[in-house]
């Protein structure tokens, strides 16, 4: 997750401008074309940045009117997201993305399948693997032709990339299972390629179930290590050498 998608960088820049007071709550952001020129990026990149900001509830998109800045206290947002655990996030992803895969299997295009295949190659070679992983899931959510699903999946990734407790939990398991992750993504891809909704849903669920099991295993190992440390400290406290010095 070291490398960040361009649209996230643009979203952060727009957030900074909002925080600076350049775009106060209630005001409308400049047009998509103007923002693209300001940040020297493509209009699709600006669109994705706006989606990200909308998911984070920094802006509201009003069809036919424009994009408006929302007045939302940051501490209120942080208080909500900090309560979400890696287990809750993964379970939510399994539920939503399982159905997204099933739906995408019915409408995914050859171009989108080709794009998925490129992300698999990136994961296989290890070049920008985390970014490729994210792209894989976003392409599938976009292939559902359901904007609400796309917003939800974008929000999931925003939480994964921004919440310290979730970043720590994922980093403890993801680096140890690159081959498993790659094989699971290939299973999902093959199911989508076959336009098999049931198989796509099952493959996505298998992917997240393995991740949930790995998170539990890591959590149990950490808890056991803490018990061992406390036990060792207690043993030292009542050791003869400790009693002699006191």
PDB file of C-alpha atoms in Angstrom:
ATOM      1  CA  UNK A   1       0.000   0.000   0.000  1.00  0.00           C
ATOM      2  CA  UNK A   2       3.032   2.268  -0.353  1.00  0.00           C
ATOM      3  CA  UNK A   3       1.991   3.452  -3.774  1.00  0.00           C
ATOM      4  CA  UNK A   4      -1.291   5.316  -3.905  1.00  0.00           C
ATOM      5  CA  UNK A   5      -3.637   5.602  -6.824  1.00  0.00           C
ATOM      6  CA  UNK A   6      -3.546   8.976  -8.580  1.00  0.00           C
ATOM      7  CA  UNK A   7      -7.181   9.741  -7.804  1.00  0.00           C
ATOM      8  CA  UNK A   8      -6.488   9.290  -4.071  1.00  0.00           C
ATOM      9  CA  UNK A   9      -3.696  11.839  -4.339  1.00  0.00           C
ATOM     10  CA  UNK A  10      -6.063  14.267  -6.066  1.00  0.00           C
ATOM     11  CA  UNK A  11      -8.774  13.602  -3.471  1.00  0.00           C
ATOM     12  CA  UNK A  12      -6.295  14.450  -0.707  1.00  0.00           C
ATOM     13  CA  UNK A  13      -5.344  17.679  -2.470  1.00  0.00           C
ATOM     14  CA  UNK A  14      -8.978  18.718  -2.825  1.00  0.00           C
ATOM     15  CA  UNK A  15      -9.556  17.845   0.861  1.00  0.00           C
ATOM     16  CA  UNK A  16      -6.621  20.104   1.765  1.00  0.00           C
ATOM     17  CA  UNK A  17      -8.115  22.963  -0.256  1.00  0.00           C
ATOM     18  CA  UNK A  18     -11.464  22.449   1.497  1.00  0.00           C
ATOM     19  CA  UNK A  19      -9.732  22.451   4.904  1.00  0.00           C
ATOM     20  CA  UNK A  20      -7.860  25.638   3.975  1.00  0.00           C
ATOM     21  CA  UNK A  21     -11.157  27.439   3.482  1.00  0.00           C
ATOM     22  CA  UNK A  22     -10.798  27.918  -0.256  1.00  0.00           C
ATOM     23  CA  UNK A  23     -13.986  25.919  -0.729  1.00  0.00           C
ATOM     24  CA  UNK A  24     -16.178  26.528   2.368  1.00  0.00           C
ATOM     25  CA  UNK A  25     -19.145  24.245   3.239  1.00  0.00           C
ATOM     26  CA  UNK A  26     -22.057  24.818   0.906  1.00  0.00           C
ATOM     27  CA  UNK A  27     -19.957  26.094  -1.981  1.00  0.00           C
ATOM     28  CA  UNK A  28     -19.681  24.346  -5.315  1.00  0.00           C
ATOM     29  CA  UNK A  29     -16.396  22.896  -6.498  1.00  0.00           C
ATOM     30  CA  UNK A  30     -15.062  23.999  -9.901  1.00  0.00           C
ATOM     31  CA  UNK A  31     -16.229  22.041 -12.943  1.00  0.00           C
ATOM     32  CA  UNK A  32     -14.634  18.699 -13.751  1.00  0.00           C
ATOM     33  CA  UNK A  33     -12.778  20.165 -16.729  1.00  0.00           C
ATOM     34  CA  UNK A  34     -11.345  22.997 -14.627  1.00  0.00           C
ATOM     35  CA  UNK A  35     -10.202  20.622 -11.880  1.00  0.00           C
ATOM     36  CA  UNK A  36      -8.546  18.393 -14.475  1.00  0.00           C
ATOM     37  CA  UNK A  37      -6.599  21.374 -15.792  1.00  0.00           C
ATOM     38  CA  UNK A  38      -5.711  22.583 -12.280  1.00  0.00           C
ATOM     39  CA  UNK A  39      -4.234  19.254 -11.217  1.00  0.00           C
ATOM     40  CA  UNK A  40      -2.985  18.280 -14.683  1.00  0.00           C
ATOM     41  CA  UNK A  41      -4.798  14.928 -14.716  1.00  0.00           C
ATOM     42  CA  UNK A  42      -7.508  13.319 -16.830  1.00  0.00           C
ATOM     43  CA  UNK A  43     -11.197  13.939 -16.257  1.00  0.00           C
ATOM     44  CA  UNK A  44     -11.812  10.259 -15.326  1.00  0.00           C
ATOM     45  CA  UNK A  45      -9.232  10.702 -12.550  1.00  0.00           C
ATOM     46  CA  UNK A  46     -11.145  13.735 -11.276  1.00  0.00           C
ATOM     47  CA  UNK A  47     -14.377  11.714 -11.399  1.00  0.00           C
ATOM     48  CA  UNK A  48     -12.868   8.959  -9.269  1.00  0.00           C
ATOM     49  CA  UNK A  49     -11.472  11.523  -6.817  1.00  0.00           C
ATOM     50  CA  UNK A  50     -14.946  13.036  -6.455  1.00  0.00           C
ATOM     51  CA  UNK A  51     -16.421   9.561  -5.858  1.00  0.00           C
ATOM     52  CA  UNK A  52     -13.851   9.001  -3.103  1.00  0.00           C
ATOM     53  CA  UNK A  53     -14.673  12.372  -1.512  1.00  0.00           C
ATOM     54  CA  UNK A  54     -18.383  11.600  -1.738  1.00  0.00           C
ATOM     55  CA  UNK A  55     -17.870   8.228  -0.039  1.00  0.00           C
ATOM     56  CA  UNK A  56     -15.974   9.992   2.756  1.00  0.00           C
ATOM     57  CA  UNK A  57     -18.846  12.498   2.958  1.00  0.00           C
ATOM     58  CA  UNK A  58     -16.722  15.538   2.211  1.00  0.00           C
ATOM     59  CA  UNK A  59     -18.832  16.474  -0.825  1.00  0.00           C
ATOM     60  CA  UNK A  60     -22.296  15.877  -2.240  1.00  0.00           C
ATOM     61  CA  UNK A  61     -22.899  15.349  -5.956  1.00  0.00           C
ATOM     62  CA  UNK A  62     -26.136  16.962  -7.147  1.00  0.00           C
ATOM     63  CA  UNK A  63     -27.095  15.752 -10.589  1.00  0.00           C
ATOM     64  CA  UNK A  64     -27.361  18.609 -13.044  1.00  0.00           C
ATOM     65  CA  UNK A  65     -26.087  21.111 -10.503  1.00  0.00           C
ATOM     66  CA  UNK A  66     -22.557  20.207  -9.454  1.00  0.00           C
ATOM     67  CA  UNK A  67     -20.415  19.022  -6.556  1.00  0.00           C
ATOM     68  CA  UNK A  68     -20.969  20.774  -3.231  1.00  0.00           C
ATOM     69  CA  UNK A  69     -18.784  20.824  -0.119  1.00  0.00           C
ATOM     70  CA  UNK A  70     -20.406  19.316   2.972  1.00  0.00           C
ATOM     71  CA  UNK A  71     -20.046  20.579   6.513  1.00  0.00           C
ATOM     72  CA  UNK A  72     -18.992  17.480   8.467  1.00  0.00           C
ATOM     73  CA  UNK A  73     -16.817  17.626  11.582  1.00  0.00           C
ATOM     74  CA  UNK A  74     -13.732  15.469  11.122  1.00  0.00           C
ATOM     75  CA  UNK A  75     -13.806  14.165  14.682  1.00  0.00           C
ATOM     76  CA  UNK A  76     -17.292  12.769  14.114  1.00  0.00           C
ATOM     77  CA  UNK A  77     -16.049  10.818  11.083  1.00  0.00           C
ATOM     78  CA  UNK A  78     -12.997   9.545  12.944  1.00  0.00           C
ATOM     79  CA  UNK A  79     -15.065   8.426  15.929  1.00  0.00           C
ATOM     80  CA  UNK A  80     -17.168   6.257  13.620  1.00  0.00           C
ATOM     81  CA  UNK A  81     -14.413   4.689  11.544  1.00  0.00           C
ATOM     82  CA  UNK A  82     -12.052   4.020  14.456  1.00  0.00           C
ATOM     83  CA  UNK A  83     -14.604   1.594  15.905  1.00  0.00           C
ATOM     84  CA  UNK A  84     -14.466  -0.653  12.839  1.00  0.00           C
ATOM     85  CA  UNK A  85     -12.239  -3.709  13.215  1.00  0.00           C
ATOM     86  CA  UNK A  86     -10.426  -5.641  10.492  1.00  0.00           C
ATOM     87  CA  UNK A  87     -12.835  -8.536  11.090  1.00  0.00           C
ATOM     88  CA  UNK A  88     -15.903  -6.334  10.586  1.00  0.00           C
ATOM     89  CA  UNK A  89     -14.445  -4.795   7.458  1.00  0.00           C
ATOM     90  CA  UNK A  90     -13.556  -8.183   5.969  1.00  0.00           C
ATOM     91  CA  UNK A  91     -16.963  -9.631   6.763  1.00  0.00           C
ATOM     92  CA  UNK A  92     -18.675  -6.642   5.138  1.00  0.00           C
ATOM     93  CA  UNK A  93     -16.428  -6.985   2.086  1.00  0.00           C
ATOM     94  CA  UNK A  94     -17.278 -10.687   1.804  1.00  0.00           C
ATOM     95  CA  UNK A  95     -21.012  -9.959   1.874  1.00  0.00           C
ATOM     96  CA  UNK A  96     -20.962  -7.047  -0.569  1.00  0.00           C
ATOM     97  CA  UNK A  97     -18.202  -8.188  -2.908  1.00  0.00           C
ATOM     98  CA  UNK A  98     -19.535 -11.741  -3.077  1.00  0.00           C
ATOM     99  CA  UNK A  99     -22.778 -10.422  -4.528  1.00  0.00           C
ATOM    100  CA  UNK A 100     -20.857  -7.908  -6.631  1.00  0.00           C
ATOM    101  CA  UNK A 101     -18.919 -10.761  -8.252  1.00  0.00           C
ATOM    102  CA  UNK A 102     -22.146 -12.656  -8.937  1.00  0.00           C
ATOM    103  CA  UNK A 103     -23.692  -9.569 -10.515  1.00  0.00           C
ATOM    104  CA  UNK A 104     -20.565  -8.656 -12.470  1.00  0.00           C
ATOM    105  CA  UNK A 105     -20.457 -12.129 -14.019  1.00  0.00           C
ATOM    106  CA  UNK A 106     -23.640 -11.223 -15.892  1.00  0.00           C
ATOM    107  CA  UNK A 107     -22.448  -7.898 -17.292  1.00  0.00           C
ATOM    108  CA  UNK A 108     -18.646  -7.814 -17.346  1.00  0.00           C
ATOM    109  CA  UNK A 109     -17.135  -6.860 -20.706  1.00  0.00           C
ATOM    110  CA  UNK A 110     -14.185  -8.341 -22.555  1.00  0.00           C
ATOM    111  CA  UNK A 111     -12.295  -5.098 -21.940  1.00  0.00           C
ATOM    112  CA  UNK A 112     -12.877  -5.377 -18.201  1.00  0.00           C
ATOM    113  CA  UNK A 113     -11.771  -9.010 -18.234  1.00  0.00           C
ATOM    114  CA  UNK A 114      -8.608  -7.916 -20.028  1.00  0.00           C
ATOM    115  CA  UNK A 115      -8.034  -5.250 -17.370  1.00  0.00           C
ATOM    116  CA  UNK A 116      -8.494  -7.867 -14.638  1.00  0.00           C
ATOM    117  CA  UNK A 117      -5.956 -10.107 -16.338  1.00  0.00           C
ATOM    118  CA  UNK A 118      -3.414  -7.272 -16.252  1.00  0.00           C
ATOM    119  CA  UNK A 119      -3.892  -6.846 -12.519  1.00  0.00           C
ATOM    120  CA  UNK A 120      -3.282 -10.585 -12.065  1.00  0.00           C
ATOM    121  CA  UNK A 121      -0.014 -10.299 -13.992  1.00  0.00           C
ATOM    122  CA  UNK A 122       1.044  -7.410 -11.752  1.00  0.00           C
ATOM    123  CA  UNK A 123       0.245  -9.428  -8.634  1.00  0.00           C
ATOM    124  CA  UNK A 124       2.150 -12.387 -10.063  1.00  0.00           C
ATOM    125  CA  UNK A 125       5.287 -10.352 -10.780  1.00  0.00           C
ATOM    126  CA  UNK A 126       4.992  -8.407  -7.534  1.00  0.00           C
ATOM    127  CA  UNK A 127       5.099  -5.041  -9.298  1.00  0.00           C
ATOM    128  CA  UNK A 128       2.662  -2.717  -7.490  1.00  0.00           C
ATOM    129  CA  UNK A 129       0.893  -5.831  -6.189  1.00  0.00           C
ATOM    130  CA  UNK A 130      -1.176  -3.981  -3.579  1.00  0.00           C
ATOM    131  CA  UNK A 131      -2.355  -1.435  -6.112  1.00  0.00           C
ATOM    132  CA  UNK A 132      -3.185  -4.255  -8.540  1.00  0.00           C
ATOM    133  CA  UNK A 133      -5.159  -6.026  -5.806  1.00  0.00           C
ATOM    134  CA  UNK A 134      -7.235  -2.915  -5.236  1.00  0.00           C
ATOM    135  CA  UNK A 135      -7.768  -2.393  -8.971  1.00  0.00           C
ATOM    136  CA  UNK A 136      -8.944  -5.996  -9.316  1.00  0.00           C
ATOM    137  CA  UNK A 137     -11.764  -5.479  -6.811  1.00  0.00           C
ATOM    138  CA  UNK A 138     -12.704  -2.021  -8.099  1.00  0.00           C
ATOM    139  CA  UNK A 139     -12.953  -3.278 -11.698  1.00  0.00           C
ATOM    140  CA  UNK A 140     -15.353  -6.004 -10.544  1.00  0.00           C
ATOM    141  CA  UNK A 141     -17.478  -3.546  -8.575  1.00  0.00           C
ATOM    142  CA  UNK A 142     -17.601  -1.213 -11.569  1.00  0.00           C
ATOM    143  CA  UNK A 143     -18.628  -4.128 -13.802  1.00  0.00           C
ATOM    144  CA  UNK A 144     -21.820  -4.528 -11.737  1.00  0.00           C
ATOM    145  CA  UNK A 145     -23.108  -1.285 -13.322  1.00  0.00           C
ATOM    146  CA  UNK A 146     -24.315  -0.363  -9.827  1.00  0.00           C
ATOM    147  CA  UNK A 147     -22.939   2.922  -8.507  1.00  0.00           C
ATOM    148  CA  UNK A 148     -23.934   2.146  -4.921  1.00  0.00           C
ATOM    149  CA  UNK A 149     -21.828  -1.019  -4.956  1.00  0.00           C
ATOM    150  CA  UNK A 150     -18.916   0.909  -6.453  1.00  0.00           C
ATOM    151  CA  UNK A 151     -19.207   3.530  -3.700  1.00  0.00           C
ATOM    152  CA  UNK A 152     -19.331   0.832  -1.022  1.00  0.00           C
ATOM    153  CA  UNK A 153     -16.236  -0.972  -2.309  1.00  0.00           C
ATOM    154  CA  UNK A 154     -14.341   2.317  -2.623  1.00  0.00           C
ATOM    155  CA  UNK A 155     -15.259   3.057   1.013  1.00  0.00           C
ATOM    156  CA  UNK A 156     -13.987  -0.361   2.089  1.00  0.00           C
ATOM    157  CA  UNK A 157     -10.614   0.368   0.492  1.00  0.00           C
ATOM    158  CA  UNK A 158     -10.533   3.832   2.019  1.00  0.00           C
ATOM    159  CA  UNK A 159     -10.943   2.263   5.463  1.00  0.00           C
ATOM    160  CA  UNK A 160      -8.328  -0.384   4.744  1.00  0.00           C
ATOM    161  CA  UNK A 161      -5.803   2.249   3.651  1.00  0.00           C
ATOM    162  CA  UNK A 162      -6.485   4.817   6.375  1.00  0.00           C
ATOM    163  CA  UNK A 163      -7.320   3.108   9.690  1.00  0.00           C
ATOM    164  CA  UNK A 164      -4.179   2.164  11.698  1.00  0.00           C
ATOM    165  CA  UNK A 165      -5.751  -0.845  13.432  1.00  0.00           C
ATOM    166  CA  UNK A 166      -6.922  -2.284  10.109  1.00  0.00           C
ATOM    167  CA  UNK A 167      -3.615  -1.577   8.346  1.00  0.00           C
ATOM    168  CA  UNK A 168      -1.754  -3.351  11.145  1.00  0.00           C
ATOM    169  CA  UNK A 169      -4.063  -6.389  11.115  1.00  0.00           C
ATOM    170  CA  UNK A 170      -3.893  -6.788   7.337  1.00  0.00           C
ATOM    171  CA  UNK A 171      -0.133  -6.326   7.165  1.00  0.00           C
ATOM    172  CA  UNK A 172       0.269  -9.191   9.637  1.00  0.00           C
ATOM    173  CA  UNK A 173      -1.384 -11.673   7.268  1.00  0.00           C
ATOM    174  CA  UNK A 174      -1.243 -10.389   3.682  1.00  0.00           C
ATOM    175  CA  UNK A 175       2.540 -10.567   3.297  1.00  0.00           C
ATOM    176  CA  UNK A 176       2.492 -14.228   4.357  1.00  0.00           C
ATOM    177  CA  UNK A 177      -0.056 -15.392   1.799  1.00  0.00           C
ATOM    178  CA  UNK A 178       0.815 -13.846  -1.568  1.00  0.00           C
ATOM    179  CA  UNK A 179       0.493 -17.179  -3.401  1.00  0.00           C
ATOM    180  CA  UNK A 180      -2.864 -17.979  -1.797  1.00  0.00           C
ATOM    181  CA  UNK A 181      -4.142 -14.520  -2.674  1.00  0.00           C
ATOM    182  CA  UNK A 182      -3.000 -14.873  -6.287  1.00  0.00           C
ATOM    183  CA  UNK A 183      -4.643 -18.285  -6.692  1.00  0.00           C
ATOM    184  CA  UNK A 184      -7.896 -17.003  -5.186  1.00  0.00           C
ATOM    185  CA  UNK A 185      -7.940 -14.044  -7.550  1.00  0.00           C
ATOM    186  CA  UNK A 186      -7.395 -16.370 -10.504  1.00  0.00           C
ATOM    187  CA  UNK A 187     -10.390 -18.462  -9.350  1.00  0.00           C
ATOM    188  CA  UNK A 188     -12.543 -15.344  -9.238  1.00  0.00           C
ATOM    189  CA  UNK A 189     -11.288 -14.264 -12.656  1.00  0.00           C
ATOM    190  CA  UNK A 190     -11.992 -17.648 -14.276  1.00  0.00           C
ATOM    191  CA  UNK A 191     -15.522 -17.656 -12.857  1.00  0.00           C
ATOM    192  CA  UNK A 192     -16.175 -14.179 -14.226  1.00  0.00           C
ATOM    193  CA  UNK A 193     -14.703 -15.149 -17.581  1.00  0.00           C
ATOM    194  CA  UNK A 194     -17.094 -18.113 -17.692  1.00  0.00           C
ATOM    195  CA  UNK A 195     -19.967 -15.732 -16.800  1.00  0.00           C
ATOM    196  CA  UNK A 196     -20.818 -18.076 -13.908  1.00  0.00           C
ATOM    197  CA  UNK A 197     -22.477 -16.047 -11.139  1.00  0.00           C
ATOM    198  CA  UNK A 198     -22.614 -18.831  -8.550  1.00  0.00           C
ATOM    199  CA  UNK A 199     -18.968 -19.758  -9.057  1.00  0.00           C
ATOM    200  CA  UNK A 200     -17.904 -16.085  -8.916  1.00  0.00           C
ATOM    201  CA  UNK A 201     -19.753 -15.578  -5.631  1.00  0.00           C
ATOM    202  CA  UNK A 202     -18.287 -18.766  -4.146  1.00  0.00           C
ATOM    203  CA  UNK A 203     -14.750 -17.859  -5.253  1.00  0.00           C
ATOM    204  CA  UNK A 204     -15.019 -14.375  -3.732  1.00  0.00           C
ATOM    205  CA  UNK A 205     -16.385 -15.820  -0.480  1.00  0.00           C
ATOM    206  CA  UNK A 206     -13.542 -18.378  -0.364  1.00  0.00           C
ATOM    207  CA  UNK A 207     -11.042 -15.532  -0.757  1.00  0.00           C
ATOM    208  CA  UNK A 208     -12.444 -13.561   2.172  1.00  0.00           C
ATOM    209  CA  UNK A 209     -13.070 -16.620   4.352  1.00  0.00           C
ATOM    210  CA  UNK A 210      -9.389 -17.512   4.116  1.00  0.00           C
ATOM    211  CA  UNK A 211      -8.494 -13.938   5.031  1.00  0.00           C
ATOM    212  CA  UNK A 212     -10.836 -13.972   8.034  1.00  0.00           C
ATOM    213  CA  UNK A 213      -9.310 -17.270   9.226  1.00  0.00           C
ATOM    214  CA  UNK A 214      -5.824 -15.775   8.848  1.00  0.00           C
ATOM    215  CA  UNK A 215      -6.842 -12.685  10.828  1.00  0.00           C
ATOM    216  CA  UNK A 216      -8.179 -14.855  13.642  1.00  0.00           C
ATOM    217  CA  UNK A 217      -5.024 -16.955  13.651  1.00  0.00           C
ATOM    218  CA  UNK A 218      -2.838 -13.845  13.842  1.00  0.00           C
ATOM    219  CA  UNK A 219      -5.019 -12.393  16.590  1.00  0.00           C
ATOM    220  CA  UNK A 220      -4.830 -15.607  18.610  1.00  0.00           C
ATOM    221  CA  UNK A 221      -1.054 -15.771  18.185  1.00  0.00           C
ATOM    222  CA  UNK A 222      -0.714 -12.179  19.390  1.00  0.00           C
ATOM    223  CA  UNK A 223      -2.981 -12.852  22.377  1.00  0.00           C
ATOM    224  CA  UNK A 224      -0.982 -15.964  23.267  1.00  0.00           C
ATOM    225  CA  UNK A 225       2.271 -14.008  23.107  1.00  0.00           C
ATOM    226  CA  UNK A 226       0.842 -11.359  25.435  1.00  0.00           C
ATOM    227  CA  UNK A 227      -0.244 -14.081  27.892  1.00  0.00           C
ATOM    228  CA  UNK A 228       3.262 -15.540  27.796  1.00  0.00           C
ATOM    229  CA  UNK A 229       4.825 -12.142  28.489  1.00  0.00           C
ATOM    230  CA  UNK A 230       2.506 -11.486  31.435  1.00  0.00           C
ATOM    231  CA  UNK A 231       3.142 -14.968  32.762  1.00  0.00           C
ATOM    232  CA  UNK A 232       6.885 -14.436  32.510  1.00  0.00           C
ATOM    233  CA  UNK A 233       6.629 -11.091  34.296  1.00  0.00           C
ATOM    234  CA  UNK A 234       4.584 -12.657  37.077  1.00  0.00           C
ATOM    235  CA  UNK A 235       7.044 -15.544  37.414  1.00  0.00           C
ATOM    236  CA  UNK A 236       9.931 -13.075  37.685  1.00  0.00           C
ATOM    237  CA  UNK A 237       8.024 -11.129  40.300  1.00  0.00           C
ATOM    238  CA  UNK A 238       7.835 -14.165  42.582  1.00  0.00           C
ATOM    239  CA  UNK A 239      11.237 -15.648  41.787  1.00  0.00           C
ATOM    240  CA  UNK A 240      13.729 -16.191  44.632  1.00  0.00           C
ATOM    241  CA  UNK A 241      16.231 -13.755  43.105  1.00  0.00           C
ATOM    242  CA  UNK A 242      13.579 -11.045  43.047  1.00  0.00           C
ATOM    243  CA  UNK A 243      12.578 -11.760  46.658  1.00  0.00           C
ATOM    244  CA  UNK A 244      16.203 -11.584  47.825  1.00  0.00           C
ATOM    245  CA  UNK A 245      16.694  -8.136  46.333  1.00  0.00           C
ATOM    246  CA  UNK A 246      13.590  -6.868  48.048  1.00  0.00           C
TER     247      UNK A 246
END
